[in-house]
Coordinates of C-alpha atoms and ligand atoms in Angstrom, one line a residue:
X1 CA -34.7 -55.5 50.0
X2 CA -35.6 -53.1 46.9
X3 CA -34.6 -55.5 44.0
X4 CA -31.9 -54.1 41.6
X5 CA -33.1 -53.9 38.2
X6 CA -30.9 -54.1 34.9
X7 CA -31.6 -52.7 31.6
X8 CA -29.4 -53.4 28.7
X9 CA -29.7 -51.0 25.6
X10 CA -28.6 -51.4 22.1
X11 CA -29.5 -50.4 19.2
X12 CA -32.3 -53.1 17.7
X13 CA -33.0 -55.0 20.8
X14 CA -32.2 -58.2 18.3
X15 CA -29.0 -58.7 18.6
X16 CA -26.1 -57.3 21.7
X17 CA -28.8 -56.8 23.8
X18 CA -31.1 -59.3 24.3
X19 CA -27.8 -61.8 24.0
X20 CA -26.5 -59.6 27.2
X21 CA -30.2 -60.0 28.6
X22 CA -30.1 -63.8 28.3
X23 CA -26.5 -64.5 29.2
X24 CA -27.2 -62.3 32.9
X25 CA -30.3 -64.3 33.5
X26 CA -28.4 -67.4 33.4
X27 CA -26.2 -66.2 35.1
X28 CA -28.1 -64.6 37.9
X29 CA -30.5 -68.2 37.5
X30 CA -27.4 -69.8 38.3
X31 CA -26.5 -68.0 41.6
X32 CA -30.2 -68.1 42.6
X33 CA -30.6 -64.4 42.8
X34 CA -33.7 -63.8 40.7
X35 CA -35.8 -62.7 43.8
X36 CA -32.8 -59.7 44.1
X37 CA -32.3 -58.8 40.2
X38 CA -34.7 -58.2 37.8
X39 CA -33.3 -57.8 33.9
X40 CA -34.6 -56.5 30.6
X41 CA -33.3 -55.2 27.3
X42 CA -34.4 -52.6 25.1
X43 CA -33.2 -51.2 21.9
X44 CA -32.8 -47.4 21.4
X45 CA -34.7 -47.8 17.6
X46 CA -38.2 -48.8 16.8
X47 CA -37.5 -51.5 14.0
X48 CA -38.1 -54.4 15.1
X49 CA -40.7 -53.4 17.9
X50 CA -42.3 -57.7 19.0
X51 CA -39.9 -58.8 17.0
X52 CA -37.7 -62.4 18.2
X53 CA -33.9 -62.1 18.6
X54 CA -31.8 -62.6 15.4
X55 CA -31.6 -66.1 14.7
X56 CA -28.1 -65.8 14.4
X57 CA -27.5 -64.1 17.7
X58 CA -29.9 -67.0 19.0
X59 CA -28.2 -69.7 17.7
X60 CA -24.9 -69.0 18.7
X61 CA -26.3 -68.1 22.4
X62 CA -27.9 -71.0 22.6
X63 CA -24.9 -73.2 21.3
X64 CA -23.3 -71.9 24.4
X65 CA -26.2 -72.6 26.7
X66 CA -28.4 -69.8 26.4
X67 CA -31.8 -69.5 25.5
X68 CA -32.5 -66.5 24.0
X69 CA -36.1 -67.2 22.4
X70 CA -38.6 -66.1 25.1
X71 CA -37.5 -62.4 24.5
X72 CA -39.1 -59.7 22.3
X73 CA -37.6 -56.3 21.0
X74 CA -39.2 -53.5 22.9
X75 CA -37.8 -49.5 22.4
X76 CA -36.5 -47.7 24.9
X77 CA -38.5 -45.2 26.8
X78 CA -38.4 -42.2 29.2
X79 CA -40.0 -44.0 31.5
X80 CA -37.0 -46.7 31.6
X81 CA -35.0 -44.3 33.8
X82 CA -37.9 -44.6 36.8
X83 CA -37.5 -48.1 36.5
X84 CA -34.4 -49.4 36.1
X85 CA -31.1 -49.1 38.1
X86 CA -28.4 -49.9 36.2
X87 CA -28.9 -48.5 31.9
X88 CA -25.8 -50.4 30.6
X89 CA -25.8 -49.6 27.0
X90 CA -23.4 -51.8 24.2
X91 CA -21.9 -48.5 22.5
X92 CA -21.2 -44.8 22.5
X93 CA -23.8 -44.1 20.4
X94 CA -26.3 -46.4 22.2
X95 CA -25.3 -44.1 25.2
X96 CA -25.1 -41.1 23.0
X97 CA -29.2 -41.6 22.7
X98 CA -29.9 -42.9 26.4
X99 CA -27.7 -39.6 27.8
X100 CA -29.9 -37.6 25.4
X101 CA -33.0 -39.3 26.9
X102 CA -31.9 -39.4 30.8
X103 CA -34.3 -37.5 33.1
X104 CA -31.9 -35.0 35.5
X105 CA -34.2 -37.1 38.4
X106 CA -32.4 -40.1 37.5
X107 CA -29.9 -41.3 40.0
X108 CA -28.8 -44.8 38.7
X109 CA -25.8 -46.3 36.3
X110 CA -26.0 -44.9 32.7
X111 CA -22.9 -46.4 31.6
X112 CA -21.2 -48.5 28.5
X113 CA -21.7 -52.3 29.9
X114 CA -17.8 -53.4 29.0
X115 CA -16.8 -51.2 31.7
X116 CA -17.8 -54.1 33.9
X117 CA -15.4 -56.4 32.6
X118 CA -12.0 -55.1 34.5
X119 CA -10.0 -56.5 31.5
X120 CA -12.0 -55.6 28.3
X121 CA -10.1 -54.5 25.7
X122 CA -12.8 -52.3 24.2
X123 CA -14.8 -50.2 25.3
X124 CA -17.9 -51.2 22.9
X125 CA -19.4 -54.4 22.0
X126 CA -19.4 -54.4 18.0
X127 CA -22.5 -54.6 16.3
X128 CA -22.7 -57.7 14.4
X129 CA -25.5 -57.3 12.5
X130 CA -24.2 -56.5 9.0
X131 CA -20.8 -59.4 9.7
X132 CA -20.5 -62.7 9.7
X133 CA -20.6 -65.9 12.1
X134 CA -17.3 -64.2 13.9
X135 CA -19.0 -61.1 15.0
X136 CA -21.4 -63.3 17.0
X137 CA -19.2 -65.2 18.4
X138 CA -17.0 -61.9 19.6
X139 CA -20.4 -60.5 20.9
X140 CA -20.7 -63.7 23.4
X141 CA -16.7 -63.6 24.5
X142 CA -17.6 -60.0 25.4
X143 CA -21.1 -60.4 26.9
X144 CA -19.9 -63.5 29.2
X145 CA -17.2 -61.6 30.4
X146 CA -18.7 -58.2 31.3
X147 CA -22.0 -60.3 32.9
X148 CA -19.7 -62.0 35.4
X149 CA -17.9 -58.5 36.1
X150 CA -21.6 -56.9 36.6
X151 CA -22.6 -59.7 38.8
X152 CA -19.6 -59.2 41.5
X153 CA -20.1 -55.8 41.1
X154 CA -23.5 -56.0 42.0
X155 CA -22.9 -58.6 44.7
X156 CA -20.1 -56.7 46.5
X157 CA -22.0 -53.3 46.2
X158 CA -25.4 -54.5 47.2
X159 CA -24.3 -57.1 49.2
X160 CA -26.2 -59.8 47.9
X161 CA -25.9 -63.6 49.7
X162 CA -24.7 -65.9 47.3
X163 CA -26.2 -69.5 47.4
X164 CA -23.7 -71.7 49.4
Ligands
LIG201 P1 -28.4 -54.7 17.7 O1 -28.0 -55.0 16.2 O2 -28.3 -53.2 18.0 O3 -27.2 -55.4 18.4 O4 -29.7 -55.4 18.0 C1 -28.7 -54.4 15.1 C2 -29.9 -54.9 14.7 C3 -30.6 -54.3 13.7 C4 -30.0 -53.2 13.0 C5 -28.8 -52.7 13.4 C6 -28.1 -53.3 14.5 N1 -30.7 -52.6 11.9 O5 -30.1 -51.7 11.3 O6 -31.8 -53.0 11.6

């Protein structure tokens, strides 16, 4: 089976993003479907190019079980949209820049990653650079609860076996 690969854009790769990166890994870790999914994260601005995740986006992932350390901020690319199936950005204007970017050839999901969760209340995750501890912690209730939306999603549509 082709594997299904994942790309979640924001706008700095430090924060949204590479927390949405880390919390689907677990998860997809968790259901032992890393052979099926492949994820990465990408930010649609060149700042912090190598750069680790904000420590505060890390140390409230990681307070929840999530290791966010082993990622690096790459930009997004052109070449993204040969790659990837699924381009779930964090907010409008994330997907503002990615629509602006999108080959016509691509035939995947260029959508806002909270339309995954069947319940969100918003339709963006908040960028919590500029806040306080709260935004983080917002970020996370979010992320968790789109990831598990994406991954039955992505089970039921690709039909992927679930470990037993
Ligand atoms: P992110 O957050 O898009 O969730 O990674 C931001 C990180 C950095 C900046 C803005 C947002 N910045 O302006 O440097």
């Amino acid at each position: 089976m082709k594997k299904i690969r994942v790309l979640f854009c924001c706008l700095g790769n430090i924060c949204r993003s590479p927390t949405a990166h880390g919390i689907f890994e677990h998860f997809v870790e968790q259901h032992d479907l890393t052979a099926q999914i492949e994820i990465d994260s990408a930010g649609t601005g060149d700042w912090h190019i190598g750069k680790a995740p904000d420590p505060r986006s890390a140390a409230a992932a990681l307070a929840r079980g999530y290791a966010l350390d082993h990622l690096r901020a790459r930009q997004v690319a052109p070449a993204d949209f040969d790659r990837f199936d699924y381009v779930l950005a964090m907010d409008r204007q994330n997907l503002a820049d990615l629509e602006a970017m999108r080959p016509v050839s691509f035939a995947g999901e260029l959508d806002l990653f909270l339309r995954y969760d069947p319940e969100a209340e918003l339709e963006e995750v908040p960028d919590p650079y500029y806040g306080g501890e709260q935004g983080f912690q917002h970020v996370l209730d979010l992320i968790e609860r789109a990831s598990a939306g994406l991954l039955n999603h992505l089970v039921e549509r690709h039909q992927l076996r679930l470990k037993s």
